[in-house]
PDB file of C-alpha atoms in Angstrom:
ATOM      1  CA  SER M  87       5.388  10.000 -42.527  1.00  0.00           C
ATOM      2  CA  LEU M  88       7.949  11.675 -44.749  1.00  0.00           C
ATOM      3  CA  ALA M  89       7.169   9.022 -47.363  1.00  0.00           C
ATOM      4  CA  ASP M  90       3.548  10.209 -47.410  1.00  0.00           C
ATOM      5  CA  ARG M  91       4.709  13.792 -47.830  1.00  0.00           C
ATOM      6  CA  LEU M  92       6.971  12.828 -50.735  1.00  0.00           C
ATOM      7  CA  ARG M  93       4.010  11.391 -52.621  1.00  0.00           C
ATOM      8  CA  GLU M  94       2.804  14.976 -52.930  1.00  0.00           C
ATOM      9  CA  GLY M  95       6.041  15.963 -54.690  1.00  0.00           C
ATOM     10  CA  PRO M  96       9.521  17.168 -53.735  1.00  0.00           C
ATOM     11  CA  LEU M  97      10.149  19.693 -51.004  1.00  0.00           C
ATOM     12  CA  SER M  98      12.054  22.857 -51.723  1.00  0.00           C
ATOM     13  CA  PRO M  99      15.800  22.372 -51.166  1.00  0.00           C
ATOM     14  CA  LEU M 100      15.693  24.456 -47.997  1.00  0.00           C
ATOM     15  CA  GLU M 101      12.655  22.593 -46.647  1.00  0.00           C
ATOM     16  CA  GLY M 102      14.445  19.310 -47.323  1.00  0.00           C
ATOM     17  CA  GLY M 103      17.553  20.667 -45.652  1.00  0.00           C
ATOM     18  CA  ARG M 104      15.602  21.523 -42.511  1.00  0.00           C
ATOM     19  CA  VAL M 105      14.122  18.012 -42.291  1.00  0.00           C
ATOM     20  CA  VAL M 106      17.517  16.351 -42.725  1.00  0.00           C
ATOM     21  CA  THR M 107      19.074  18.718 -40.184  1.00  0.00           C
ATOM     22  CA  GLN M 108      16.689  17.332 -37.574  1.00  0.00           C
ATOM     23  CA  LEU M 109      17.372  13.763 -38.660  1.00  0.00           C
ATOM     24  CA  ALA M 110      21.113  14.369 -38.401  1.00  0.00           C
ATOM     25  CA  GLY M 111      20.608  15.494 -34.810  1.00  0.00           C
ATOM     26  CA  ALA M 112      18.674  12.322 -34.025  1.00  0.00           C
ATOM     27  CA  LEU M 113      21.363  10.156 -35.616  1.00  0.00           C
ATOM     28  CA  GLN M 114      24.117  11.951 -33.721  1.00  0.00           C
ATOM     29  CA  LEU M 115      22.350  11.093 -30.463  1.00  0.00           C
ATOM     30  CA  ALA M 116      21.952   7.452 -31.497  1.00  0.00           C
ATOM     31  CA  HIS M 117      25.539   7.172 -32.689  1.00  0.00           C
ATOM     32  CA  SER M 118      26.848   8.710 -29.467  1.00  0.00           C
ATOM     33  CA  GLN M 119      25.138   5.830 -27.669  1.00  0.00           C
ATOM     34  CA  GLY M 120      26.840   3.293 -29.933  1.00  0.00           C
ATOM     35  CA  VAL M 121      23.750   2.592 -32.059  1.00  0.00           C
ATOM     36  CA  VAL M 122      23.597   2.467 -35.857  1.00  0.00           C
ATOM     37  CA  HIS M 123      20.055   2.647 -37.268  1.00  0.00           C
ATOM     38  CA  ARG M 124      20.764   0.799 -40.557  1.00  0.00           C
ATOM     39  CA  ASP M 125      17.369   1.516 -42.141  1.00  0.00           C
ATOM     40  CA  VAL M 126      17.079   5.292 -42.420  1.00  0.00           C
ATOM     41  CA  LYS M 127      14.379   5.989 -45.024  1.00  0.00           C
ATOM     42  CA  PRO M 128      11.336   8.281 -45.444  1.00  0.00           C
ATOM     43  CA  SER M 129       8.812   5.725 -44.162  1.00  0.00           C
ATOM     44  CA  ASN M 130      10.782   5.621 -40.889  1.00  0.00           C
ATOM     45  CA  VAL M 131      10.570   9.397 -40.497  1.00  0.00           C
ATOM     46  CA  LEU M 132       7.452  10.775 -38.833  1.00  0.00           C
ATOM     47  CA  LEU M 133       6.371  14.401 -39.218  1.00  0.00           C
ATOM     48  CA  ASP M 134       4.422  16.207 -36.511  1.00  0.00           C
ATOM     49  CA  ASP M 135       1.860  18.961 -37.087  1.00  0.00           C
ATOM     50  CA  GLN M 136       4.624  21.573 -37.193  1.00  0.00           C
ATOM     51  CA  GLY M 137       6.637  19.630 -39.762  1.00  0.00           C
ATOM     52  CA  ASN M 138       9.298  18.487 -37.302  1.00  0.00           C
ATOM     53  CA  ALA M 139      10.979  15.207 -38.254  1.00  0.00           C
ATOM     54  CA  LEU M 140      11.140  12.284 -35.831  1.00  0.00           C
ATOM     55  CA  LEU M 141      13.270   9.223 -36.610  1.00  0.00           C
ATOM     56  CA  SER M 142      11.499   5.940 -35.819  1.00  0.00           C
ATOM     57  CA  ASP M 143      11.832   2.152 -36.156  1.00  0.00           C
ATOM     58  CA  PHE M 144      15.185   1.125 -34.726  1.00  0.00           C
ATOM     59  CA  GLY M 145      14.262  -2.531 -35.318  1.00  0.00           C
ATOM     60  CA  LEU M 146      17.395  -3.161 -37.406  1.00  0.00           C
ATOM     61  CA  ALA M 147      19.697  -1.116 -35.182  1.00  0.00           C
ATOM     62  CA  ARG M 148      23.051  -2.629 -34.275  1.00  0.00           C
ATOM     63  CA  ILE M 149      26.153  -1.615 -32.395  1.00  0.00           C
ATOM     64  CA  HIS M 150      28.873   0.130 -34.399  1.00  0.00           C
ATOM     65  CA  ASP M 151      30.786  -2.991 -35.445  1.00  0.00           C
ATOM     66  CA  ALA M 152      27.751  -4.789 -36.869  1.00  0.00           C
ATOM     67  CA  SER M 153      27.850  -6.401 -40.297  1.00  0.00           C
ATOM     68  CA  VAL M 154      25.267  -7.850 -42.639  1.00  0.00           C
ATOM     69  CA  SER M 155      25.525 -10.842 -44.935  1.00  0.00           C
ATOM     70  CA  LEU M 156      23.793 -10.923 -48.300  1.00  0.00           C
ATOM     71  CA  THR M 157      23.997 -14.720 -48.219  1.00  0.00           C
ATOM     72  CA  GLY M 158      21.653 -14.967 -45.238  1.00  0.00           C
ATOM     73  CA  SER M 159      17.957 -15.694 -45.353  1.00  0.00           C
ATOM     74  CA  ALA M 160      16.978 -12.030 -45.436  1.00  0.00           C
ATOM     75  CA  LEU M 161      18.444  -8.716 -46.564  1.00  0.00           C
ATOM     76  CA  LEU M 162      18.609  -6.267 -43.667  1.00  0.00           C
ATOM     77  CA  GLY M 163      17.954  -2.725 -44.734  1.00  0.00           C
ATOM     78  CA  THR M 164      16.275  -1.113 -47.749  1.00  0.00           C
ATOM     79  CA  PRO M 165      18.231  -1.259 -51.042  1.00  0.00           C
ATOM     80  CA  ALA M 166      17.095   2.170 -52.265  1.00  0.00           C
ATOM     81  CA  TYR M 167      18.674   3.823 -49.200  1.00  0.00           C
ATOM     82  CA  MET M 168      21.497   1.365 -48.521  1.00  0.00           C
ATOM     83  CA  SER M 169      25.136   2.438 -48.322  1.00  0.00           C
ATOM     84  CA  PRO M 170      27.695   0.733 -50.578  1.00  0.00           C
ATOM     85  CA  GLU M 171      29.355  -1.000 -47.621  1.00  0.00           C
ATOM     86  CA  GLN M 172      26.029  -2.297 -46.340  1.00  0.00           C
ATOM     87  CA  ALA M 173      25.176  -3.572 -49.812  1.00  0.00           C
ATOM     88  CA  ARG M 174      28.518  -5.383 -49.937  1.00  0.00           C
ATOM     89  CA  GLY M 175      27.885  -7.050 -46.582  1.00  0.00           C
ATOM     90  CA  GLU M 176      30.735  -5.229 -44.840  1.00  0.00           C
ATOM     91  CA  LYS M 177      30.844  -3.833 -41.317  1.00  0.00           C
ATOM     92  CA  VAL M 178      28.342  -1.043 -40.881  1.00  0.00           C
ATOM     93  CA  GLY M 179      29.096   2.085 -38.873  1.00  0.00           C
ATOM     94  CA  PRO M 180      27.605   5.550 -38.374  1.00  0.00           C
ATOM     95  CA  ALA M 181      28.801   6.627 -41.831  1.00  0.00           C
ATOM     96  CA  SER M 182      26.319   4.163 -43.339  1.00  0.00           C
ATOM     97  CA  ASP M 183      23.429   6.063 -41.752  1.00  0.00           C
ATOM     98  CA  GLN M 184      24.905   9.288 -43.129  1.00  0.00           C
ATOM     99  CA  TYR M 185      24.823   7.833 -46.636  1.00  0.00           C
ATOM    100  CA  SER M 186      21.136   6.972 -46.203  1.00  0.00           C
ATOM    101  CA  LEU M 187      20.585  10.536 -45.009  1.00  0.00           C
ATOM    102  CA  GLY M 188      22.181  11.774 -48.218  1.00  0.00           C
ATOM    103  CA  VAL M 189      19.815   9.610 -50.272  1.00  0.00           C
ATOM    104  CA  ILE M 190      16.847  11.111 -48.433  1.00  0.00           C
ATOM    105  CA  LEU M 191      18.041  14.686 -48.945  1.00  0.00           C
ATOM    106  CA  TYR M 192      18.664  13.979 -52.629  1.00  0.00           C
ATOM    107  CA  GLN M 193      15.124  12.602 -52.934  1.00  0.00           C
ATOM    108  CA  LEU M 194      13.604  15.515 -51.028  1.00  0.00           C
ATOM    109  CA  CYS M 195      15.246  17.995 -53.397  1.00  0.00           C
ATOM    110  CA  THR M 196      14.616  16.215 -56.699  1.00  0.00           C
ATOM    111  CA  GLY M 197      11.504  14.136 -56.066  1.00  0.00           C
ATOM    112  CA  HIS M 198      13.271  10.909 -57.034  1.00  0.00           C
ATOM    113  CA  LEU M 199      16.010   8.587 -55.784  1.00  0.00           C
ATOM    114  CA  PRO M 200      19.617   8.983 -56.928  1.00  0.00           C
ATOM    115  CA  PHE M 201      19.682   5.359 -58.129  1.00  0.00           C
ATOM    116  CA  GLU M 202      16.778   3.422 -59.591  1.00  0.00           C
ATOM    117  CA  ALA M 203      16.629   0.048 -61.342  1.00  0.00           C
ATOM    118  CA  GLU M 204      14.263  -2.849 -61.976  1.00  0.00           C
ATOM    119  CA  THR M 205      15.556  -5.118 -59.200  1.00  0.00           C
ATOM    120  CA  PRO M 206      16.849  -4.535 -55.639  1.00  0.00           C
ATOM    121  CA  MET M 207      20.219  -6.092 -56.549  1.00  0.00           C
ATOM    122  CA  ALA M 208      20.589  -3.765 -59.530  1.00  0.00           C
ATOM    123  CA  VAL M 209      19.893  -0.790 -57.260  1.00  0.00           C
ATOM    124  CA  MET M 210      22.544  -1.954 -54.790  1.00  0.00           C
ATOM    125  CA  LEU M 211      25.086  -2.333 -57.583  1.00  0.00           C
ATOM    126  CA  LYS M 212      24.417   1.246 -58.618  1.00  0.00           C
ATOM    127  CA  HIS M 213      24.990   2.417 -55.049  1.00  0.00           C
ATOM    128  CA  ILE M 214      28.307   0.571 -55.098  1.00  0.00           C
ATOM    129  CA  ASN M 215      29.546   1.569 -58.550  1.00  0.00           C
ATOM    130  CA  GLU M 216      27.831   4.647 -59.993  1.00  0.00           C
ATOM    131  CA  PRO M 217      28.124   8.333 -59.051  1.00  0.00           C
ATOM    132  CA  PRO M 218      24.880  10.233 -58.408  1.00  0.00           C
ATOM    133  CA  ALA M 219      23.757  12.830 -60.910  1.00  0.00           C
ATOM    134  CA  LYS M 220      24.216  16.429 -59.814  1.00  0.00           C
ATOM    135  CA  ILE M 221      21.101  17.871 -58.188  1.00  0.00           C
ATOM    136  CA  ARG M 222      21.536  21.297 -59.767  1.00  0.00           C
ATOM    137  CA  ALA M 223      21.418  19.736 -63.235  1.00  0.00           C
ATOM    138  CA  GLU M 224      17.652  19.480 -62.755  1.00  0.00           C
ATOM    139  CA  VAL M 225      16.898  21.623 -59.693  1.00  0.00           C
ATOM    140  CA  MET M 226      18.494  24.972 -60.427  1.00  0.00           C
ATOM    141  CA  ASP M 227      17.251  26.585 -57.221  1.00  0.00           C
ATOM    142  CA  CYS M 228      19.251  24.140 -55.101  1.00  0.00           C
ATOM    143  CA  PRO M 229      22.024  26.151 -53.394  1.00  0.00           C
ATOM    144  CA  VAL M 230      25.541  25.065 -54.355  1.00  0.00           C
ATOM    145  CA  PHE M 231      26.459  24.542 -50.682  1.00  0.00           C
ATOM    146  CA  LEU M 232      23.508  22.203 -50.172  1.00  0.00           C
ATOM    147  CA  GLU M 233      24.426  20.106 -53.190  1.00  0.00           C
ATOM    148  CA  GLN M 234      27.982  19.838 -51.876  1.00  0.00           C
ATOM    149  CA  VAL M 235      26.704  18.455 -48.561  1.00  0.00           C
ATOM    150  CA  VAL M 236      24.561  15.880 -50.375  1.00  0.00           C
ATOM    151  CA  LEU M 237      27.447  14.732 -52.565  1.00  0.00           C
ATOM    152  CA  GLN M 238      29.724  14.307 -49.536  1.00  0.00           C
ATOM    153  CA  LEU M 239      27.069  12.241 -47.789  1.00  0.00           C
ATOM    154  CA  LEU M 240      26.867  10.063 -50.919  1.00  0.00           C
ATOM    155  CA  GLU M 241      30.595   9.366 -51.142  1.00  0.00           C
ATOM    156  CA  LYS M 242      31.235   5.681 -51.875  1.00  0.00           C
ATOM    157  CA  SER M 243      33.930   5.396 -49.210  1.00  0.00           C
ATOM    158  CA  PRO M 244      32.781   5.838 -45.579  1.00  0.00           C
ATOM    159  CA  ASP M 245      36.074   7.607 -44.816  1.00  0.00           C
ATOM    160  CA  LYS M 246      35.202  10.376 -47.274  1.00  0.00           C
ATOM    161  CA  ARG M 247      31.836  11.188 -45.715  1.00  0.00           C
ATOM    162  CA  PRO M 248      31.452  13.812 -42.955  1.00  0.00           C
ATOM    163  CA  HIS M 249      33.237  13.018 -39.698  1.00  0.00           C
ATOM    164  CA  ASP M 250      29.931  12.471 -37.907  1.00  0.00           C
ATOM    165  CA  ALA M 251      26.249  13.394 -38.016  1.00  0.00           C
ATOM    166  CA  LEU M 252      26.933  16.482 -35.901  1.00  0.00           C
ATOM    167  CA  MET M 253      29.040  17.924 -38.730  1.00  0.00           C
ATOM    168  CA  VAL M 254      26.126  17.312 -41.097  1.00  0.00           C
ATOM    169  CA  GLN M 255      23.712  19.031 -38.720  1.00  0.00           C
ATOM    170  CA  VAL M 256      25.976  22.039 -38.264  1.00  0.00           C
ATOM    171  CA  ALA M 257      26.720  22.351 -41.987  1.00  0.00           C
ATOM    172  CA  LEU M 258      23.043  22.263 -42.933  1.00  0.00           C
ATOM    173  CA  GLU M 259      22.076  24.736 -40.212  1.00  0.00           C
ATOM    174  CA  GLU M 260      24.722  27.156 -41.469  1.00  0.00           C
ATOM    175  CA  VAL M 261      23.770  26.687 -45.115  1.00  0.00           C
ATOM    176  CA  ILE M 262      20.072  27.230 -44.396  1.00  0.00           C
ATOM    177  CA  GLU M 263      20.752  30.303 -42.270  1.00  0.00           C
ATOM    178  CA  ARG M 264      23.049  31.922 -44.809  1.00  0.00           C
ATOM    179  CA  VAL M 265      20.917  31.138 -47.832  1.00  0.00           C
ATOM    180  CA  ALA M 266      17.758  32.348 -46.084  1.00  0.00           C
ATOM    181  CA  ALA M 267      19.514  35.636 -45.348  1.00  0.00           C
ATOM    182  CA  LYS M 268      20.119  36.324 -49.035  1.00  0.00           C
ATOM    183  CA  THR M 269      17.499  38.535 -50.616  1.00  0.00           C
ATOM    184  CA  SER M 270      17.250  37.308 -54.211  1.00  0.00           C
ATOM    185  CA  THR M 271      16.530  33.925 -55.744  1.00  0.00           C
ATOM    186  CA  MET M 272      19.696  34.142 -57.848  1.00  0.00           C
ATOM    187  CA  SER M 273      21.870  34.821 -54.822  1.00  0.00           C
ATOM    188  CA  GLN M 274      20.318  31.830 -53.068  1.00  0.00           C
ATOM    189  CA  MET M 275      20.977  29.581 -56.052  1.00  0.00           C
ATOM    190  CA  THR M 276      24.615  30.600 -56.327  1.00  0.00           C
ATOM    191  CA  ALA M 277      25.409  30.523 -52.607  1.00  0.00           C
ATOM    192  CA  GLY M 278      28.752  28.746 -52.425  1.00  0.00           C
ATOM    193  CA  ALA M 279      29.515  28.996 -56.148  1.00  0.00           C
ATOM    194  CA  GLY M 280      33.218  29.351 -56.877  1.00  0.00           C
ATOM    195  CA  GLN M 281      34.213  28.096 -53.439  1.00  0.00           C
ATOM    196  CA  THR M 282      36.035  24.797 -53.071  1.00  0.00           C
ATOM    197  CA  ALA M 283      33.888  22.161 -51.392  1.00  0.00           C
ATOM    198  CA  ILE M 284      34.768  21.693 -47.731  1.00  0.00           C
ATOM    199  CA  ASP M 285      36.003  18.206 -46.864  1.00  0.00           C
ATOM    200  CA  MET M 286      33.944  17.467 -43.750  1.00  0.00           C
ATOM    201  CA  SER M 287      35.583  14.075 -43.339  1.00  0.00           C
ATOM    202  CA  GLN M 288      38.606  15.915 -41.942  1.00  0.00           C
ATOM    203  CA  LEU M 289      36.659  18.132 -39.539  1.00  0.00           C
ATOM    204  CA  SER M 290      35.422  17.238 -36.066  1.00  0.00           C
ATOM    205  CA  ASP M 291      35.068  20.729 -34.569  1.00  0.00           C
ATOM    206  CA  PRO M 292      31.755  22.507 -35.317  1.00  0.00           C
ATOM    207  CA  ALA M 293      33.325  25.917 -34.682  1.00  0.00           C
ATOM    208  CA  GLN M 294      36.017  25.253 -37.267  1.00  0.00           C
ATOM    209  CA  LEU M 295      33.413  24.124 -39.789  1.00  0.00           C
ATOM    210  CA  LYS M 296      31.390  27.300 -39.302  1.00  0.00           C
ATOM    211  CA  LYS M 297      34.481  29.402 -40.015  1.00  0.00           C
ATOM    212  CA  LEU M 298      35.072  27.577 -43.280  1.00  0.00           C
ATOM    213  CA  LEU M 299      31.491  27.775 -44.557  1.00  0.00           C
TER     214      LEU M 299
END
């Protein structure tokens, strides 16, 4: 699983981007069928011999208007990867899965979670209230564009996250392609520097997104 791979250390930012690109494609398919996974995390991601990512365990999946109550007998989902709205017990939609995807990509790039605490409730409160630390503050070879995608996925408000998982997939594919085409490490690190972050919450057309990247 991806969790097993993470025990060996973080992936390079581009390797992590490729894994999450595939997961975004899987989520887009699920969401188009009206299904929200609700427990996207590394242990639910299987890797084949070629390193391709396969999303598994839809045991907590619900239709788009599902909600979860923290006052019930069990907490549905995994606090370390849980969106703020899921932690608050609000209705859960596709944007919640996108948030979890952002947590995974953050972890793949840095080797640790964006929010850590001693108890599950304390972790959930951090997801609700605290901003994540910038990836490039500790991983200087993370391309600026890639960090921007992660931070949009980790927006507290679902309305501020990318329009759908397809936008995430397209953005990451473009970022990976353009960064890979640059010849020097410095040019890869600074890809996107000085450019205003693109608000993917307002975009639903992949072609338009590609023009802006």
